[in-house]
Tab-separated table of C-alpha atoms and ligand atoms in Angstrom:
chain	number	residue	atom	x	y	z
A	1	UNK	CA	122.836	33.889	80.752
A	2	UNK	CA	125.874	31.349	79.711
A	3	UNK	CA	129.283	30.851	80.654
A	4	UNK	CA	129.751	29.181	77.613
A	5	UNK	CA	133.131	29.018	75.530
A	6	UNK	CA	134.543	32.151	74.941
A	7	UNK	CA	133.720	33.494	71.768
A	8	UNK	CA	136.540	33.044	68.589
A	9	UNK	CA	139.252	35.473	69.140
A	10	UNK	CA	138.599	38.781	66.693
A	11	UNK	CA	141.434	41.262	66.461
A	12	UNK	CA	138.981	43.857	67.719
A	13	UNK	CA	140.922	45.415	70.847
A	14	UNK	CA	144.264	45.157	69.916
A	15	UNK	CA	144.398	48.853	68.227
A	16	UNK	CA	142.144	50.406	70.636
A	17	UNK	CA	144.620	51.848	73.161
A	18	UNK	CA	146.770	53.540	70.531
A	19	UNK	CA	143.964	55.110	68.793
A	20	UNK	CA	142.347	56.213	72.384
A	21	UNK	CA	145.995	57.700	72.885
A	22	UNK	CA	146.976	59.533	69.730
A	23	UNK	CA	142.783	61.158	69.724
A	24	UNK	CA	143.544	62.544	73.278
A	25	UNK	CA	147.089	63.632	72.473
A	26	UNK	CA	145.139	66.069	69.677
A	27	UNK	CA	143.891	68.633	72.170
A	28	UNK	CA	140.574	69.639	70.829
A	29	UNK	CA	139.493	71.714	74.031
A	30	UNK	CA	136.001	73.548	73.586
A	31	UNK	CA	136.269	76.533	75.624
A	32	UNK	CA	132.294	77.779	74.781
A	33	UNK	CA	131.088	81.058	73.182
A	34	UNK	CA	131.994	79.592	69.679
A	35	UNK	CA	135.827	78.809	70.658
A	36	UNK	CA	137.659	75.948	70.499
A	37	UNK	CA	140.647	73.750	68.587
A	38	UNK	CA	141.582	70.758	67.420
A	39	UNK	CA	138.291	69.574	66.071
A	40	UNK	CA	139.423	69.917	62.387
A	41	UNK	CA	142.847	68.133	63.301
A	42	UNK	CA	140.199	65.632	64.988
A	43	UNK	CA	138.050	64.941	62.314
A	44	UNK	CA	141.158	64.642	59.712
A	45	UNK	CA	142.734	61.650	62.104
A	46	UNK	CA	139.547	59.721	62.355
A	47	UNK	CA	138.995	60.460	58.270
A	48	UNK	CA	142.025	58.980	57.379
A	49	UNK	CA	141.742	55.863	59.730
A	50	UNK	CA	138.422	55.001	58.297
A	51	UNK	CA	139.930	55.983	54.458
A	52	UNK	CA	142.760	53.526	55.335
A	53	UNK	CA	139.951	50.725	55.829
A	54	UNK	CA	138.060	52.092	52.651
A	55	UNK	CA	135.305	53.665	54.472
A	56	UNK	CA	135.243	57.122	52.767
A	57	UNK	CA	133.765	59.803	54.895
A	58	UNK	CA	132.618	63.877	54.873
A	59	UNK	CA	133.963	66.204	56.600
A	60	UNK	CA	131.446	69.363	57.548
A	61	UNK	CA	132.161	72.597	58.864
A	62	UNK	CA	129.638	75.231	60.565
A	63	UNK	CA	132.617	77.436	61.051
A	64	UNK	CA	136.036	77.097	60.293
A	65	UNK	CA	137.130	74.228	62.188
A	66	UNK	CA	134.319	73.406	63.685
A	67	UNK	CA	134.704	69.895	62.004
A	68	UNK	CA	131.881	67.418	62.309
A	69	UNK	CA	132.806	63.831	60.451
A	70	UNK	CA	129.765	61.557	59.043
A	71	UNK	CA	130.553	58.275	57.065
A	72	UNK	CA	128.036	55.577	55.642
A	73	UNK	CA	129.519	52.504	56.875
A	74	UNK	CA	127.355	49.772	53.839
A	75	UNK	CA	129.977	47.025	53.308
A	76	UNK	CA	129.109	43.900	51.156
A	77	UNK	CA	126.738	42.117	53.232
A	78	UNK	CA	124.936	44.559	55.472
A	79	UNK	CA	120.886	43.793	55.421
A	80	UNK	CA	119.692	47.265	53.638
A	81	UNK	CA	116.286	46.537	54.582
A	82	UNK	CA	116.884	47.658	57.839
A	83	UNK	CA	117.030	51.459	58.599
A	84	UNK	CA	120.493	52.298	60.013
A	85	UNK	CA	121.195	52.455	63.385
A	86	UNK	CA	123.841	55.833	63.875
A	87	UNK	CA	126.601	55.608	66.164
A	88	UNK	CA	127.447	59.251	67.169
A	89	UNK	CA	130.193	60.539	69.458
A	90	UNK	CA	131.868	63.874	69.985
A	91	UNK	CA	135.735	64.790	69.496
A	92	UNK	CA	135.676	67.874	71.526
A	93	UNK	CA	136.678	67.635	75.175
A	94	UNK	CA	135.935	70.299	77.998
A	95	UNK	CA	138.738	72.593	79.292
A	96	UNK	CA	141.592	71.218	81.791
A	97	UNK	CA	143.768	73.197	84.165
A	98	UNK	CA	147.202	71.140	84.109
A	99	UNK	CA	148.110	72.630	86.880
A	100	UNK	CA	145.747	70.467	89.177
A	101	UNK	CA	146.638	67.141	87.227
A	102	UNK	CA	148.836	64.409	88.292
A	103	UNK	CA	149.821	64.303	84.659
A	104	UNK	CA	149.731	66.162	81.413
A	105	UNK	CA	146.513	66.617	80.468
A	106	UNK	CA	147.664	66.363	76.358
A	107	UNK	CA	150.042	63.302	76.508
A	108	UNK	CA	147.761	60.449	77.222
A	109	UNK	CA	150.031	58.803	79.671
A	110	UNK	CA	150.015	54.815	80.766
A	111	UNK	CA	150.283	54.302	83.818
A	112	UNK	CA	148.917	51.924	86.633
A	113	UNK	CA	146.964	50.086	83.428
A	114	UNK	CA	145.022	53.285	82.757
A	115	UNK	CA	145.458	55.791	80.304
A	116	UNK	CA	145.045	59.279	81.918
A	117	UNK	CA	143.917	62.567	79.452
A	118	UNK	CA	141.133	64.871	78.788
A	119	UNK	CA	138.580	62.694	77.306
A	120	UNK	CA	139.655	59.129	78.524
A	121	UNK	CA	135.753	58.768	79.316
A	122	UNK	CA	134.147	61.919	77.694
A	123	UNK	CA	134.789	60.685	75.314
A	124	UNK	CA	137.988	59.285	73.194
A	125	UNK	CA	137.081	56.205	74.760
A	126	UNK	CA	134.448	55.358	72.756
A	127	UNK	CA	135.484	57.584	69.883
A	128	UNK	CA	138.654	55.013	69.676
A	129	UNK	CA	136.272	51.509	70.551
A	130	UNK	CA	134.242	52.415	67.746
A	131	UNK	CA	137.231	53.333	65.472
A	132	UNK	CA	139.047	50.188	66.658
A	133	UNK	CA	135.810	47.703	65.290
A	134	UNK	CA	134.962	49.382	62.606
A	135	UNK	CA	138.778	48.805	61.012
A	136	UNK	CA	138.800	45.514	62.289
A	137	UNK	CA	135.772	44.061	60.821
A	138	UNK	CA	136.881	46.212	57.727
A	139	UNK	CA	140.029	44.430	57.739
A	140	UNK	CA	138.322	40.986	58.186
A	141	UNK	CA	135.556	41.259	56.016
A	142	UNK	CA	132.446	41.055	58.648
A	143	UNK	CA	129.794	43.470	57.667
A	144	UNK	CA	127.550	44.644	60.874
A	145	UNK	CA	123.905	43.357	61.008
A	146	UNK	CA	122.475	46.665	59.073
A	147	UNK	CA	123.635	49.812	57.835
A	148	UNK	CA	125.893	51.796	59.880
A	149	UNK	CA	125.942	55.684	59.947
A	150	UNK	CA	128.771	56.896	62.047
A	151	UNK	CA	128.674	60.644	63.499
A	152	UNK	CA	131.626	62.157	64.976
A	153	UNK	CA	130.417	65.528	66.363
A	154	UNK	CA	132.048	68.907	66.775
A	155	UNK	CA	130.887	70.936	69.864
A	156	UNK	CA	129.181	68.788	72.435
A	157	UNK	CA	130.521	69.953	75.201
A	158	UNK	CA	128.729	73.705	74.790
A	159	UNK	CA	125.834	72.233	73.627
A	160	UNK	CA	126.178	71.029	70.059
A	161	UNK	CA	124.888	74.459	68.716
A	162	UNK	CA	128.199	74.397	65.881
A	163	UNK	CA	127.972	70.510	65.837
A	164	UNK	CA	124.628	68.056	66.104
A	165	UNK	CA	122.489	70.932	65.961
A	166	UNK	CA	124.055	72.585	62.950
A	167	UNK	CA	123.910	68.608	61.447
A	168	UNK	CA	120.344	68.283	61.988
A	169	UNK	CA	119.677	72.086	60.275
A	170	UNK	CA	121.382	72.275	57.671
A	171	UNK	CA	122.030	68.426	56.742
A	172	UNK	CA	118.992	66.672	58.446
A	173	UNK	CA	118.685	63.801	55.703
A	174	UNK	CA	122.486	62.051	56.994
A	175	UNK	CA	120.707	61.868	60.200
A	176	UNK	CA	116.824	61.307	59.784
A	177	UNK	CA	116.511	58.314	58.125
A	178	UNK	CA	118.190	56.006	60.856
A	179	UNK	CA	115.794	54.406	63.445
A	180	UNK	CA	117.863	53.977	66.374
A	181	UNK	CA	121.448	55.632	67.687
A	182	UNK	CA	123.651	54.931	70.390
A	183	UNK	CA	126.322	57.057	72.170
A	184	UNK	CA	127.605	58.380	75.284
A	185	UNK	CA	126.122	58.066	78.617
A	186	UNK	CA	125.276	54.509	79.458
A	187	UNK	CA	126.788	51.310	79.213
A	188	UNK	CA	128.743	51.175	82.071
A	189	UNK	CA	128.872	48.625	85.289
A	190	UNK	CA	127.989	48.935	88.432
A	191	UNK	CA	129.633	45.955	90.678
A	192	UNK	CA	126.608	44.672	93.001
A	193	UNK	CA	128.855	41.801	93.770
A	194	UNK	CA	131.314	39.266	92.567
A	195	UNK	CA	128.331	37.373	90.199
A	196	UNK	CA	126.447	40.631	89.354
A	197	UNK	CA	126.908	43.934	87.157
A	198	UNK	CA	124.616	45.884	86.842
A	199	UNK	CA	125.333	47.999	82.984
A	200	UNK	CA	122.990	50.804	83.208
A	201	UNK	CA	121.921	52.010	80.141
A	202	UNK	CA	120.711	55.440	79.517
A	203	UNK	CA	117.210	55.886	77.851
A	204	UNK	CA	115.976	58.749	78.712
A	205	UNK	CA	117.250	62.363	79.411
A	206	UNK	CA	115.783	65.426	80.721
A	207	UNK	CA	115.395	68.509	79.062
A	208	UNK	CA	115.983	71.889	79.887
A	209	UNK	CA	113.962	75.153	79.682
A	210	UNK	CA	116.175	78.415	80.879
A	211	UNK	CA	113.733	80.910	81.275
A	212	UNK	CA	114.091	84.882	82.024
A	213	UNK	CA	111.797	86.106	84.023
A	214	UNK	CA	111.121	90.067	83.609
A	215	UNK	CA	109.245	92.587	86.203
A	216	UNK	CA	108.284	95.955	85.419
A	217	UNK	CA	107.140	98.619	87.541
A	218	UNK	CA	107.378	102.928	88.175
A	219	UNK	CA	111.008	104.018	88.522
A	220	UNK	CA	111.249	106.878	90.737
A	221	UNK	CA	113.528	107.817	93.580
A	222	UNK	CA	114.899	105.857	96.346
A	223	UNK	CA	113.603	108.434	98.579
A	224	UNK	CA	110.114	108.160	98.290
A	225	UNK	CA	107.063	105.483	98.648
A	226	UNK	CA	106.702	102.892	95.618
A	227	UNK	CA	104.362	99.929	95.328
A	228	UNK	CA	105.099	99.149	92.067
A	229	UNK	CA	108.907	98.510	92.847
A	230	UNK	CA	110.347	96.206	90.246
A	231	UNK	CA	113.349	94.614	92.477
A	232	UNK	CA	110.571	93.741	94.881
A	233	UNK	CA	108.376	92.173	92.546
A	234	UNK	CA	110.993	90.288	90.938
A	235	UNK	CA	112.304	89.237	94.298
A	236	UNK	CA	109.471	87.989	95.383
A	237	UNK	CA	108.616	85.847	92.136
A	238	UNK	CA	112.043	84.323	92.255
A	239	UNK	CA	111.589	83.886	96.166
A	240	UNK	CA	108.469	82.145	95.133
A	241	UNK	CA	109.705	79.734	92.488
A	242	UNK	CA	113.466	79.405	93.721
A	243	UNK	CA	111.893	77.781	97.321
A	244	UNK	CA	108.952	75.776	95.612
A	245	UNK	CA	108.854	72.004	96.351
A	246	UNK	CA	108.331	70.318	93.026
A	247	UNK	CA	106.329	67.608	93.951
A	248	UNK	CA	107.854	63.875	92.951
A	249	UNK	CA	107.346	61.867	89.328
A	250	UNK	CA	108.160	58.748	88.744
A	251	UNK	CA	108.845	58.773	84.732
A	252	UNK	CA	108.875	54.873	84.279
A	253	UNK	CA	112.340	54.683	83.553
A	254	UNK	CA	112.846	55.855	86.614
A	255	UNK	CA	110.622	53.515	88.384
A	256	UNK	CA	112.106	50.515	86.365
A	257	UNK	CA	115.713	51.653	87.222
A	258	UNK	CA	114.947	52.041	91.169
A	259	UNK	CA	112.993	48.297	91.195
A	260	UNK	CA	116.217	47.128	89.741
A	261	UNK	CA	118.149	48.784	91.901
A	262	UNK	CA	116.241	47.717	94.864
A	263	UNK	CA	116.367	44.244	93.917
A	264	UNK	CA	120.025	44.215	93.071
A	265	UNK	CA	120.922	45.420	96.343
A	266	UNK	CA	118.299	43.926	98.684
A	267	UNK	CA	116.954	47.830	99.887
A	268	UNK	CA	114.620	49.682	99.926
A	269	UNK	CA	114.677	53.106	98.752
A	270	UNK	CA	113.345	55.731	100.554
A	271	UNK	CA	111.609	58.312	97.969
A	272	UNK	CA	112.080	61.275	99.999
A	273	UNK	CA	115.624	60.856	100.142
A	274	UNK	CA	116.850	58.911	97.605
A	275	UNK	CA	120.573	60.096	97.386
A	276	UNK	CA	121.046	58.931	101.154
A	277	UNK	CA	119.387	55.992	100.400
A	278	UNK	CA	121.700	55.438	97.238
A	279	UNK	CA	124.950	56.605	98.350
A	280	UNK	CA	126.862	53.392	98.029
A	281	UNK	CA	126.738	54.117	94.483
A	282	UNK	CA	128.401	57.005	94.400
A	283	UNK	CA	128.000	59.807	92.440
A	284	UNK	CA	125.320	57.773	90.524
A	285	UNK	CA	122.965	58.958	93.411
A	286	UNK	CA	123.057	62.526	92.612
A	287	UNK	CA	121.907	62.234	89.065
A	288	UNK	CA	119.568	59.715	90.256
A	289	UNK	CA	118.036	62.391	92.778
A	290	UNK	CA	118.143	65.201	90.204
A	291	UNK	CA	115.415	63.192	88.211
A	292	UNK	CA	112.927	62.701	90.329
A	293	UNK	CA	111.124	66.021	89.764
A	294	UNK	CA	111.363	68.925	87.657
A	295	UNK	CA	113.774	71.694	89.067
A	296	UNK	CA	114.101	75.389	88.490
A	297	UNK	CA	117.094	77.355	90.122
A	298	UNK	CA	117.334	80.781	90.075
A	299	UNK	CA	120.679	81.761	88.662
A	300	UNK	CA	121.129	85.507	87.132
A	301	UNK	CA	119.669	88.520	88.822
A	302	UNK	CA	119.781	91.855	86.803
A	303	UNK	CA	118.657	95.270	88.117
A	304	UNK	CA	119.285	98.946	89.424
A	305	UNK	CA	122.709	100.834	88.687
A	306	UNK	CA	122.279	103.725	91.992
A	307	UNK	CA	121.439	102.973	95.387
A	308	UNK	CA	119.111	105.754	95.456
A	309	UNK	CA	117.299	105.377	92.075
A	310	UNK	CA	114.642	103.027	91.838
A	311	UNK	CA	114.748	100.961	88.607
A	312	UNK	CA	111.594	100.984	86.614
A	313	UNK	CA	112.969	97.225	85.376
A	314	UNK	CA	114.153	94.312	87.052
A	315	UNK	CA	115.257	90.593	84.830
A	316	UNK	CA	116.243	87.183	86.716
A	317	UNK	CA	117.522	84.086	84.732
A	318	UNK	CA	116.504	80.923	85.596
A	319	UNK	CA	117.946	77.392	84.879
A	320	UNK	CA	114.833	74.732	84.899
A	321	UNK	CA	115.070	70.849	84.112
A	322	UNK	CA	111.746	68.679	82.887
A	323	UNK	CA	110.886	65.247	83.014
A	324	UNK	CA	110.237	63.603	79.863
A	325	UNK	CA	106.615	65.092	79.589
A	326	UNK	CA	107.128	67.074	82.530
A	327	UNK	CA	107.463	70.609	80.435
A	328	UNK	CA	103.938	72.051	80.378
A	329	UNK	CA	103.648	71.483	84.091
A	330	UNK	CA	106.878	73.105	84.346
A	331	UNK	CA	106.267	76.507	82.400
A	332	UNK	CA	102.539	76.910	84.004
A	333	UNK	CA	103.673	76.540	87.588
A	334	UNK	CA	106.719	79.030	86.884
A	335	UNK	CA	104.309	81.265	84.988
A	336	UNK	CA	101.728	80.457	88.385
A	337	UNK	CA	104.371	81.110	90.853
A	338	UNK	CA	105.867	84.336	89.251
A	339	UNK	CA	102.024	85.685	89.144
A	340	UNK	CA	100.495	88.613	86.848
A	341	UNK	CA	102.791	91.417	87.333
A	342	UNK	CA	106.217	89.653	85.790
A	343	UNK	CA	106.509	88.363	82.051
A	344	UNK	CA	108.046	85.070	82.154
A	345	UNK	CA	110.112	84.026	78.558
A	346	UNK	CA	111.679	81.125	77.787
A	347	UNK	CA	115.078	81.635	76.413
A	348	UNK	CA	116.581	78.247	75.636
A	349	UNK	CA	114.331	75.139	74.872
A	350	UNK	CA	115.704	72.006	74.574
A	351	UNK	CA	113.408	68.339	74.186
A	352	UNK	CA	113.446	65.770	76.708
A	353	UNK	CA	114.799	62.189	75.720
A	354	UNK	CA	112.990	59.273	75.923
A	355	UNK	CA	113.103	55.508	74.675
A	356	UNK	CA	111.411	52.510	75.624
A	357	UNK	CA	113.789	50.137	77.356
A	358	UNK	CA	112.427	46.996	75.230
A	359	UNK	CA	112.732	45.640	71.933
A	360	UNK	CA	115.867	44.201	69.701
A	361	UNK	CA	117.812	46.627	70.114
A	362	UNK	CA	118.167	46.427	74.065
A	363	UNK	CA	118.225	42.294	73.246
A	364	UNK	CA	121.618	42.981	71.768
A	365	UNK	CA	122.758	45.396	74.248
A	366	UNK	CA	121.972	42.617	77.360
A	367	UNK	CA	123.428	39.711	74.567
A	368	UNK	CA	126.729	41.643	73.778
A	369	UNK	CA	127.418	42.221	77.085
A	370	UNK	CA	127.178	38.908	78.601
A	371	UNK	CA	129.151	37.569	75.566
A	372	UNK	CA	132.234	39.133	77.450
A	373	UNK	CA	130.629	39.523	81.151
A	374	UNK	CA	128.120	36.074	82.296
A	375	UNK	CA	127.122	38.250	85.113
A	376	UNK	CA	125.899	41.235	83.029
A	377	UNK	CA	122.790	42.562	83.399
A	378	UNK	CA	121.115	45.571	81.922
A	379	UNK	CA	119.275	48.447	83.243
A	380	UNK	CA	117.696	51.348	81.961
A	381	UNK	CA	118.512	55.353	84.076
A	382	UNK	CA	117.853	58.694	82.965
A	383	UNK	CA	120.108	61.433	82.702
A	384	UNK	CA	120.178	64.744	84.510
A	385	UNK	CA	121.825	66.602	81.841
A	386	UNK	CA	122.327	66.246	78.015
A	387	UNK	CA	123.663	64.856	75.321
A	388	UNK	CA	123.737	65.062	71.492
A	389	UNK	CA	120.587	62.699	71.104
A	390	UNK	CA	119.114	66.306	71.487
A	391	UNK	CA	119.779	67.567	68.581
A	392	UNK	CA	117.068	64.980	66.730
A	393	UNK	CA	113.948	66.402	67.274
A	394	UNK	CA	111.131	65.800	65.812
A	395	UNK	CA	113.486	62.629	63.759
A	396	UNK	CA	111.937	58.995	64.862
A	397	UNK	CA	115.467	57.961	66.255
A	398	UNK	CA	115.117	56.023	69.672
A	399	UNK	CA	118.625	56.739	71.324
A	400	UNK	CA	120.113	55.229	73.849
A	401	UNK	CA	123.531	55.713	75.976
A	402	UNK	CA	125.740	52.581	75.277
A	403	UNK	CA	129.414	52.840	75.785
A	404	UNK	CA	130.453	49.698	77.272
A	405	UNK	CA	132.552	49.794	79.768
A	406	UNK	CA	133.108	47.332	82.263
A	407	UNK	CA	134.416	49.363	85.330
A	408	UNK	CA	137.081	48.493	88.377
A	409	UNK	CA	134.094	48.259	91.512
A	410	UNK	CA	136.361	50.677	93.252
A	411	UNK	CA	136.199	53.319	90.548
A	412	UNK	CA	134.358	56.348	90.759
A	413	UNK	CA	133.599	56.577	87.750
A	414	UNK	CA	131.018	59.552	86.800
A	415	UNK	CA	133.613	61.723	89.207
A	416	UNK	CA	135.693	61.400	86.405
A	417	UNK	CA	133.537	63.293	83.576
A	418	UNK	CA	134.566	66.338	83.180
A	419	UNK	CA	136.969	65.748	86.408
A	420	UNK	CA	140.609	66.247	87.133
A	421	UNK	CA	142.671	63.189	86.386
A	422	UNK	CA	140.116	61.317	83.913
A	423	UNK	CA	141.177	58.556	82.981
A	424	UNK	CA	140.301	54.870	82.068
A	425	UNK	CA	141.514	51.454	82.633
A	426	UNK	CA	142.847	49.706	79.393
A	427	UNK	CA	141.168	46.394	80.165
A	428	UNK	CA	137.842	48.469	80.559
A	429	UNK	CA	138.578	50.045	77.020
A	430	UNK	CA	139.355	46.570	75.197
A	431	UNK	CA	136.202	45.027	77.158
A	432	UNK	CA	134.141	47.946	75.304
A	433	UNK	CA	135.464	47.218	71.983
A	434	UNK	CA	134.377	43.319	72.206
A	435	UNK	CA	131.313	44.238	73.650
A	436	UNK	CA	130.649	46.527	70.708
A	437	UNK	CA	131.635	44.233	68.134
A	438	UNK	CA	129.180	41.715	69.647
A	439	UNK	CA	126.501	44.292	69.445
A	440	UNK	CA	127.342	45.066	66.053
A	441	UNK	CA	126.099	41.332	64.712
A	442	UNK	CA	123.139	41.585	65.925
A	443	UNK	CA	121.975	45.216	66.623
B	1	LIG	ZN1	130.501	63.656	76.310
């Protein structure tokens, strides 16, 4: 680490706030089931600030609207030896009630030195960082280390099925021939103490397996004896499987991220309980827990339309979670648990992230950052839930959350995804932008 002189001054974060503003002031709320707006209007704004540059771009629809943005940022200079690295984010932003805001969701207000809206960190934030360097180093004539693909997806928030998902279909060559991508969830501090910050950097996420589980048996009246009862088969299979203890895996990412955590904080974590153990960092320590194991909840439960008629078929949906490498285990001990008599299908399949936390690439991540931050330091974490890095399957794309942020210590900051009043400090945002900028010479 240095605290050397401050890098030259680059006019990287001087547009950022206005361009975070005016995205979150277009209102491109995703409701799910295939609706949504603003994602055309979206695309168009981000278009025209990269035409205004001279960074042409295409615009793709799945449906009308349903705008996903790709440009091939090449300038003069870039080494095209290199497979590109894609930076990908999403324009959409999830639903919010205004009623239970401080503010207008829509109007991107300043105030306190943050700027509050739908998608101030989920994720106009980064949308605008990477808008913001991109023009500027345009503008100035400094090409990025390698070839550049930048991805501004439609539809993350219900799952990319009309955005990265349609991309990788139906245009997989603007997305398979890059070797590494960064995006949304990682990149942002964690204040250990005044000379430490911890960045944590997502490299791995779990997948998800939703799985419906079917029991069939002889319908007959409610009067009489049955032993092949469906509702009682099915009940007890999901009785079985809903109350089953999945026993503990530490994916190496996960290891590496508790030693670091450990060692950061001078504790020790206690296995069994690791969201007690980590509760001083907030709401960190639930994701944390939820990737320890495999989990399968129980969540839909489908049978019978008379009291006294028994049903001769009985369905339960359930939502299950693997491990990176954890999904065989998962779908034979389900299949194990639910036993002979009940058909067990899996309904929605989606991969498991993974990426090894070494190499140049994380080199630049830990260099960037302590260009702007001396007490910096990097960590790898795996995600609960998803993100768009799902979409490239079966693509040789390592991808890794890295949104700098440099947070406030008293900010809660993963409360804010998806939360009532989301918003982000400005300083935080313009900390981002250097820190990309950084990462862009040598990533
Ligand atoms: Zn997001």
């Amino acid at each position: 680490m240095t605290e050397a002189a401050a890098p030259a001054r680059r006019d990287v974060d001087s547009e950022v706030v206005d361009l975070c503003r005016e995205l979150i002031q277009i209102d491109t709320t995703n409701y799910g089931a295939g609706e949504s707006k603003g994602e055309r209007p979206a695309a168009e704004y981000v278009a025209a600030k990269l035409d205004e540059v001279g960074i042409e771009s295409q615009l793709f629809e799945s449906e009308p609207g349903r705008t996903t943005l790709v440009a091939h940022w090449e300038p003069e200079g870039v080494d095209r030896s290199v497979a590109p690295l894609m930076i990908h984010c999403h324009t959409d932003v999830v639903p919010a009630v205004a009623d239970d805001w401080q503010v207008d969701p829509f109007a991107a207000e300043v105030r306190d030195d943050m700027i509050w809206g739908r998608g101030a960190v989920d994720m106009k934030d980064f949308d605008a960082m990477l808008l913001s360097v991109v023009r500027s180093r345009q503008r100035e004539g400094r090409a990025p280390r390698r070839p550049v693909r930048l991805v501004f997806f439609a539809d993350e928030e219900a799952g990319g099925q009309l955005g990265s998902k349609w991309l990788a279909q139906h245009h997989r060559d603007l997305l398979a021939d890059c070797s590494d991508a960064i995006s949304e969830v990682g990149g942002f501090s964690l204040t250990v103490r005044d000379d430490l910050r911890l960045y944590l950097v997502q490299t791995a996420e779990k997948g998800l397996m939703w799985l419906k589980l079917i029991a069939e048996g002889r319908a007959g009246h409610g009067s009489m004896r049955n032993d092949e009862n469906a509702v009682t088969r099915l009940a007890a299979a999901i009785g079985r499987i809903g109350s089953h203890q999945w026993p503990q895996t530490l994916h190496p990412t996960q290891r590496a991220f508790l030693d670091e955590i450990e060692k950061a904080f001078e504790i020790e974590i206690n296995h069994d309980d690791v969201e007690a153990t980590l509760s001083r960092l907030g709401t960190i320590s639930r994701m944390v827990g939820a990737t320890m194991q495999n989990t399968v909840n129980p969540t839909v439960l489908r049978a019978g339309y008379k009291t006294n008629v028994i049903p001769g078929h009985a369905e339960a949906e359930l939502d299950g979670r693997f491990l990176p490498g954890g999904e065989e285990e998962l779908i034979a001990t389900v299949r194990e648990l639910a036993g002979p008599d009940i058909t067990v299908e899996a309904t929605v399949h989606e991969r498991a992230v993974e990426a090894e936390f070494a190499g140049s690439l994380v080199e630049a991540m830990q260099w960037s950052l302590e260009q702007e931050d001396p007490h910096a330091r990097t960590i790898p974490f795996m995600m609960s839930a998803g993100t768009d890095a799902k979409a490239f399957g079966g693509m040789d794309i390592n991808c890794f959350g890295f949104a700098p942020l440099q947070l406030p210590p008293e900010l809660d900051f993963t409360a804010l995804f998806h939360g009532v009043d989301e918003r982000v400090p400005i300083e935080s945002l313009k900390f981002g932008a250097r820190v990309l900028d950084h990462f862009l010479d040598k990533a």
